[in-house]
């Protein structure tokens, strides 16, 4: 369900805020809760898979951004080279 179009993927900033406030991932019990109530391994595995899928989506978006920034950097370097060449000729 994580890969469905209507899935509400939280931003990394939202995830960071939740972690800072609660000291654990959203949807995953805290260590204290796990010690107190035990762990349902099958349920935990499903939630961990969900987190892996969310991380995969974030990684894909980050790669797109990196590629876009690399393209902009190449274009800016070309402009700088042209300006430097123009200055040398003057």
Short mmCIF file of N, CA, C and O in Angstrom, two decimals:
data_model
loop_
_atom_site.label_atom_id
_atom_site.label_comp_id
_atom_site.label_asym_id
_atom_site.label_seq_id
_atom_site.Cartn_x
_atom_site.Cartn_y
_atom_site.Cartn_z
N UNK A 1 0.81 -1.22 0.00
CA UNK A 1 0.00 0.00 0.00
C UNK A 1 0.85 1.27 0.00
O UNK A 1 0.37 2.32 -0.37
N UNK A 2 2.10 1.17 0.41
CA UNK A 2 2.98 2.34 0.44
C UNK A 2 3.19 2.91 -0.96
O UNK A 2 3.31 4.12 -1.14
N UNK A 3 3.20 2.03 -1.97
CA UNK A 3 3.46 2.47 -3.33
C UNK A 3 2.23 2.96 -4.07
O UNK A 3 2.30 3.31 -5.25
N UNK A 4 1.08 3.00 -3.40
CA UNK A 4 -0.13 3.52 -4.02
C UNK A 4 -0.03 5.05 -4.12
O UNK A 4 0.60 5.70 -3.30
N UNK A 5 -0.66 5.61 -5.14
CA UNK A 5 -0.61 7.05 -5.41
C UNK A 5 -1.11 7.89 -4.24
O UNK A 5 -0.62 8.98 -3.99
N UNK A 6 -2.12 7.40 -3.53
CA UNK A 6 -2.74 8.20 -2.46
C UNK A 6 -2.09 7.98 -1.09
O UNK A 6 -2.59 8.48 -0.08
N UNK A 7 -0.95 7.26 -1.04
CA UNK A 7 -0.29 7.02 0.25
C UNK A 7 0.29 8.33 0.77
O UNK A 7 0.93 9.09 0.05
N UNK A 8 0.06 8.60 2.04
CA UNK A 8 0.53 9.83 2.68
C UNK A 8 1.95 9.61 3.20
O UNK A 8 2.14 9.25 4.35
N UNK A 9 2.93 9.83 2.33
CA UNK A 9 4.33 9.68 2.70
C UNK A 9 4.77 10.93 3.43
O UNK A 9 4.77 12.03 2.86
N UNK A 10 5.12 10.78 4.68
CA UNK A 10 5.55 11.93 5.46
C UNK A 10 6.91 12.42 4.96
O UNK A 10 7.73 11.64 4.49
N UNK A 11 7.13 13.71 5.07
CA UNK A 11 8.43 14.26 4.69
C UNK A 11 9.46 13.85 5.73
O UNK A 11 9.11 13.48 6.86
N UNK A 12 10.72 13.92 5.34
CA UNK A 12 11.78 13.59 6.30
C UNK A 12 11.77 14.57 7.48
O UNK A 12 12.07 14.18 8.61
N UNK A 13 11.38 15.80 7.23
CA UNK A 13 11.28 16.78 8.32
C UNK A 13 10.19 16.36 9.32
O UNK A 13 10.37 16.48 10.54
N UNK A 14 9.06 15.87 8.80
CA UNK A 14 7.98 15.40 9.69
C UNK A 14 8.45 14.18 10.49
O UNK A 14 8.15 14.07 11.68
N UNK A 15 9.17 13.29 9.83
CA UNK A 15 9.66 12.09 10.51
C UNK A 15 10.66 12.48 11.59
O UNK A 15 10.61 11.97 12.72
N UNK A 16 11.55 13.40 11.27
CA UNK A 16 12.54 13.86 12.25
C UNK A 16 11.85 14.47 13.47
O UNK A 16 12.23 14.19 14.61
N UNK A 17 10.84 15.30 13.24
CA UNK A 17 10.11 15.93 14.34
C UNK A 17 9.47 14.87 15.24
O UNK A 17 9.54 14.96 16.46
N UNK A 18 8.85 13.85 14.61
CA UNK A 18 8.22 12.78 15.39
C UNK A 18 9.26 12.05 16.22
O UNK A 18 9.05 11.78 17.41
N UNK A 19 10.39 11.73 15.61
CA UNK A 19 11.44 11.00 16.32
C UNK A 19 11.98 11.83 17.49
O UNK A 19 12.18 11.29 18.59
N UNK A 20 12.22 13.12 17.27
CA UNK A 20 12.73 13.97 18.35
C UNK A 20 11.74 14.04 19.51
O UNK A 20 12.14 14.05 20.67
N UNK A 21 10.47 14.08 19.19
CA UNK A 21 9.43 14.17 20.23
C UNK A 21 9.21 12.85 20.93
O UNK A 21 9.09 12.80 22.16
N UNK A 22 9.15 11.75 20.17
CA UNK A 22 8.72 10.46 20.71
C UNK A 22 9.83 9.43 20.91
O UNK A 22 9.60 8.38 21.50
N UNK A 23 11.01 9.70 20.34
CA UNK A 23 12.18 8.81 20.49
C UNK A 23 11.98 7.43 19.85
O UNK A 23 12.58 6.45 20.27
N UNK A 24 11.12 7.36 18.84
CA UNK A 24 10.96 6.13 18.06
C UNK A 24 10.24 6.47 16.77
O UNK A 24 9.71 7.57 16.61
N UNK A 25 10.25 5.54 15.83
CA UNK A 25 9.55 5.75 14.56
C UNK A 25 8.04 5.68 14.75
O UNK A 25 7.55 4.87 15.55
N UNK A 26 7.35 6.48 13.99
CA UNK A 26 5.88 6.44 14.02
C UNK A 26 5.41 5.07 13.53
O UNK A 26 5.92 4.53 12.55
N UNK A 27 4.48 4.49 14.24
CA UNK A 27 3.94 3.19 13.86
C UNK A 27 4.72 2.01 14.42
O UNK A 27 4.29 0.87 14.30
N UNK A 28 5.87 2.28 15.02
CA UNK A 28 6.69 1.24 15.64
C UNK A 28 6.70 1.51 17.13
O UNK A 28 6.97 2.63 17.57
N UNK A 29 6.42 0.50 17.91
CA UNK A 29 6.40 0.68 19.36
C UNK A 29 7.78 1.07 19.87
O UNK A 29 8.80 0.69 19.29
N UNK A 30 7.80 1.84 20.94
CA UNK A 30 9.07 2.20 21.55
C UNK A 30 9.69 0.98 22.21
O UNK A 30 9.02 -0.04 22.44
N UNK A 31 10.96 1.07 22.54
CA UNK A 31 11.66 -0.03 23.20
C UNK A 31 10.96 -0.36 24.53
O UNK A 31 10.80 -1.54 24.87
N UNK A 32 10.54 0.67 25.24
CA UNK A 32 9.84 0.45 26.52
C UNK A 32 8.55 -0.33 26.32
O UNK A 32 8.25 -1.26 27.06
N UNK A 33 7.78 0.08 25.31
CA UNK A 33 6.52 -0.61 25.02
C UNK A 33 6.78 -2.07 24.64
O UNK A 33 6.04 -2.96 25.05
N UNK A 34 7.84 -2.30 23.87
CA UNK A 34 8.16 -3.67 23.46
C UNK A 34 8.57 -4.52 24.66
O UNK A 34 8.17 -5.69 24.76
N UNK A 35 9.34 -3.93 25.57
CA UNK A 35 9.74 -4.67 26.78
C UNK A 35 8.53 -4.98 27.64
O UNK A 35 8.39 -6.07 28.17
N UNK A 36 7.65 -3.99 27.76
CA UNK A 36 6.48 -4.12 28.63
C UNK A 36 5.44 -5.09 28.04
O UNK A 36 4.92 -5.95 28.74
N UNK A 37 5.14 -4.93 26.75
CA UNK A 37 4.05 -5.67 26.13
C UNK A 37 4.49 -6.83 25.25
O UNK A 37 3.65 -7.56 24.73
N UNK A 38 5.78 -6.97 25.05
CA UNK A 38 6.27 -8.01 24.15
C UNK A 38 6.20 -7.56 22.71
O UNK A 38 5.76 -6.46 22.39
N UNK A 39 6.64 -8.43 21.82
CA UNK A 39 6.71 -8.10 20.40
C UNK A 39 5.98 -9.17 19.60
O UNK A 39 6.24 -10.36 19.77
N UNK A 40 5.07 -8.75 18.76
CA UNK A 40 4.43 -9.66 17.82
C UNK A 40 5.29 -9.62 16.55
O UNK A 40 5.23 -8.66 15.78
N UNK A 41 6.08 -10.65 16.36
CA UNK A 41 7.10 -10.64 15.32
C UNK A 41 6.52 -10.43 13.93
O UNK A 41 7.02 -9.61 13.15
N UNK A 42 5.45 -11.11 13.59
CA UNK A 42 4.84 -10.95 12.27
C UNK A 42 4.37 -9.53 12.03
O UNK A 42 4.59 -8.96 10.95
N UNK A 43 3.73 -8.96 13.02
CA UNK A 43 3.23 -7.59 12.92
C UNK A 43 4.39 -6.60 12.80
O UNK A 43 4.34 -5.67 11.98
N UNK A 44 5.44 -6.82 13.58
CA UNK A 44 6.60 -5.95 13.54
C UNK A 44 7.29 -6.03 12.18
O UNK A 44 7.69 -5.01 11.61
N UNK A 45 7.39 -7.22 11.62
CA UNK A 45 8.01 -7.38 10.30
C UNK A 45 7.24 -6.62 9.23
O UNK A 45 7.84 -6.00 8.35
N UNK A 46 5.92 -6.66 9.31
CA UNK A 46 5.10 -5.92 8.34
C UNK A 46 5.35 -4.41 8.47
O UNK A 46 5.47 -3.70 7.47
N UNK A 47 5.42 -3.92 9.70
CA UNK A 47 5.67 -2.49 9.91
C UNK A 47 7.07 -2.11 9.46
O UNK A 47 7.27 -1.03 8.88
N UNK A 48 8.04 -2.98 9.69
CA UNK A 48 9.41 -2.70 9.25
C UNK A 48 9.49 -2.68 7.73
O UNK A 48 10.20 -1.83 7.15
N UNK A 49 8.77 -3.57 7.06
CA UNK A 49 8.73 -3.56 5.60
C UNK A 49 8.13 -2.24 5.11
O UNK A 49 8.61 -1.64 4.15
N UNK A 50 7.10 -1.78 5.78
CA UNK A 50 6.50 -0.49 5.42
C UNK A 50 7.54 0.62 5.53
O UNK A 50 7.64 1.47 4.64
N UNK A 51 8.32 0.61 6.60
CA UNK A 51 9.35 1.64 6.78
C UNK A 51 10.42 1.53 5.69
O UNK A 51 10.91 2.54 5.19
N UNK A 52 10.79 0.32 5.31
CA UNK A 52 11.77 0.13 4.23
C UNK A 52 11.22 0.68 2.92
O UNK A 52 11.93 1.36 2.17
N UNK A 53 9.96 0.42 2.66
CA UNK A 53 9.34 0.93 1.44
C UNK A 53 9.30 2.46 1.45
O UNK A 53 9.55 3.11 0.44
N UNK A 54 8.99 3.05 2.60
CA UNK A 54 8.99 4.51 2.72
C UNK A 54 10.39 5.06 2.47
O UNK A 54 10.56 6.06 1.75
N UNK A 55 11.40 4.41 3.05
CA UNK A 55 12.78 4.85 2.84
C UNK A 55 13.17 4.75 1.36
O UNK A 55 13.88 5.60 0.84
N UNK A 56 12.68 3.71 0.69
CA UNK A 56 12.96 3.55 -0.73
C UNK A 56 12.38 4.71 -1.52
O UNK A 56 13.06 5.27 -2.40
N UNK A 57 11.17 5.12 -1.20
CA UNK A 57 10.56 6.26 -1.89
C UNK A 57 11.34 7.54 -1.64
O UNK A 57 11.56 8.34 -2.55
N UNK A 58 11.79 7.74 -0.40
CA UNK A 58 12.60 8.93 -0.09
C UNK A 58 13.92 8.88 -0.86
O UNK A 58 14.38 9.91 -1.37
N UNK A 59 14.54 7.72 -0.94
CA UNK A 59 15.81 7.58 -1.66
C UNK A 59 15.63 7.89 -3.14
O UNK A 59 16.48 8.57 -3.74
N UNK A 60 14.55 7.42 -3.72
CA UNK A 60 14.27 7.71 -5.14
C UNK A 60 14.14 9.21 -5.35
O UNK A 60 14.70 9.78 -6.30
N UNK A 61 13.41 9.89 -4.48
CA UNK A 61 13.24 11.34 -4.60
C UNK A 61 14.56 12.07 -4.42
O UNK A 61 14.85 13.03 -5.13
N UNK A 62 15.39 11.60 -3.48
CA UNK A 62 16.69 12.23 -3.27
C UNK A 62 17.59 12.05 -4.48
O UNK A 62 18.31 12.97 -4.88
N UNK A 63 17.54 10.88 -5.12
CA UNK A 63 18.34 10.65 -6.31
C UNK A 63 17.91 11.57 -7.44
O UNK A 63 18.75 12.13 -8.16
N UNK A 64 16.60 11.76 -7.60
CA UNK A 64 16.11 12.69 -8.62
C UNK A 64 16.65 14.09 -8.37
O UNK A 64 17.08 14.78 -9.29
N UNK A 65 16.61 14.52 -7.11
CA UNK A 65 17.09 15.85 -6.75
C UNK A 65 18.60 15.97 -7.00
O UNK A 65 19.07 16.98 -7.54
N UNK A 66 19.35 14.95 -6.65
CA UNK A 66 20.80 14.96 -6.88
C UNK A 66 21.10 15.08 -8.36
O UNK A 66 21.97 15.86 -8.77
N UNK A 67 20.39 14.33 -9.19
CA UNK A 67 20.61 14.40 -10.64
C UNK A 67 20.26 15.79 -11.17
O UNK A 67 20.97 16.33 -12.01
N UNK A 68 19.17 16.35 -10.68
CA UNK A 68 18.77 17.69 -11.10
C UNK A 68 19.83 18.71 -10.69
O UNK A 68 20.21 19.58 -11.48
N UNK A 69 20.34 18.61 -9.48
CA UNK A 69 21.36 19.55 -9.00
C UNK A 69 22.66 19.38 -9.78
O UNK A 69 23.34 20.37 -10.07
N UNK A 70 23.01 18.14 -10.13
CA UNK A 70 24.22 17.90 -10.91
C UNK A 70 24.10 18.55 -12.28
O UNK A 70 25.07 19.14 -12.79
N UNK A 71 22.93 18.47 -12.87
CA UNK A 71 22.70 19.10 -14.19
C UNK A 71 22.85 20.61 -14.08
O UNK A 71 23.52 21.24 -14.92
N UNK A 72 22.26 21.20 -13.04
CA UNK A 72 22.37 22.65 -12.84
C UNK A 72 23.84 23.02 -12.62
O UNK A 72 24.34 24.01 -13.19
N UNK A 73 24.56 22.23 -11.85
CA UNK A 73 25.97 22.50 -11.59
C UNK A 73 26.79 22.47 -12.88
O UNK A 73 27.65 23.33 -13.10
N UNK A 74 26.52 21.48 -13.74
CA UNK A 74 27.23 21.40 -15.02
C UNK A 74 26.96 22.64 -15.87
O UNK A 74 27.87 23.22 -16.47
N UNK A 75 25.68 23.06 -15.89
CA UNK A 75 25.33 24.25 -16.66
C UNK A 75 26.01 25.50 -16.11
O UNK A 75 26.50 26.34 -16.87
N UNK A 76 26.06 25.61 -14.80
CA UNK A 76 26.72 26.77 -14.18
C UNK A 76 28.22 26.76 -14.45
O UNK A 76 28.82 27.82 -14.71
N UNK A 77 28.83 25.58 -14.40
CA UNK A 77 30.26 25.49 -14.70
C UNK A 77 30.55 25.91 -16.14
O UNK A 77 31.56 26.59 -16.41
N UNK A 78 29.68 25.52 -17.06
CA UNK A 78 29.85 25.94 -18.45
C UNK A 78 29.77 27.45 -18.58
O UNK A 78 30.55 28.08 -19.30
N UNK A 79 28.83 28.06 -17.88
CA UNK A 79 28.69 29.52 -17.91
C UNK A 79 29.92 30.19 -17.34
O UNK A 79 30.40 31.20 -17.86
N UNK A 80 30.43 29.65 -16.25
CA UNK A 80 31.63 30.22 -15.62
C UNK A 80 32.81 30.13 -16.58
O UNK A 80 33.58 31.09 -16.74
N UNK A 81 32.97 28.98 -17.22
CA UNK A 81 34.06 28.82 -18.19
C UNK A 81 33.95 29.83 -19.32
O UNK A 81 34.95 30.42 -19.74
N UNK A 82 32.73 30.04 -19.81
CA UNK A 82 32.54 31.01 -20.89
C UNK A 82 32.92 32.41 -20.43
O UNK A 82 33.56 33.16 -21.14
N UNK A 83 32.51 32.77 -19.20
CA UNK A 83 32.85 34.08 -18.66
C UNK A 83 34.35 34.23 -18.47
O UNK A 83 34.93 35.28 -18.76
N UNK A 84 34.99 33.18 -17.97
CA UNK A 84 36.45 33.24 -17.78
C UNK A 84 37.17 33.37 -19.12
O UNK A 84 38.13 34.14 -19.23
N UNK A 85 36.71 32.63 -20.11
CA UNK A 85 37.30 32.73 -21.45
C UNK A 85 37.11 34.12 -22.04
O UNK A 85 38.01 34.67 -22.69
N UNK A 86 35.94 34.68 -21.80
CA UNK A 86 35.64 36.02 -22.31
C UNK A 86 36.56 37.04 -21.64
O UNK A 86 37.08 37.94 -22.29
N UNK A 87 36.78 36.90 -20.33
CA UNK A 87 37.67 37.83 -19.61
C UNK A 87 39.10 37.72 -20.11
O UNK A 87 39.80 38.71 -20.22
N UNK A 88 39.55 36.52 -20.40
CA UNK A 88 40.91 36.31 -20.89
C UNK A 88 41.11 36.97 -22.26
O UNK A 88 42.20 37.44 -22.57
N UNK A 89 40.07 36.96 -23.07
CA UNK A 89 40.16 37.53 -24.40
C UNK A 89 40.14 39.05 -24.38
O UNK A 89 40.59 39.70 -25.32
N UNK A 90 39.67 39.63 -23.31
CA UNK A 90 39.56 41.10 -23.25
C UNK A 90 40.83 41.72 -22.81
O UNK A 90 41.75 41.45 -22.32
#
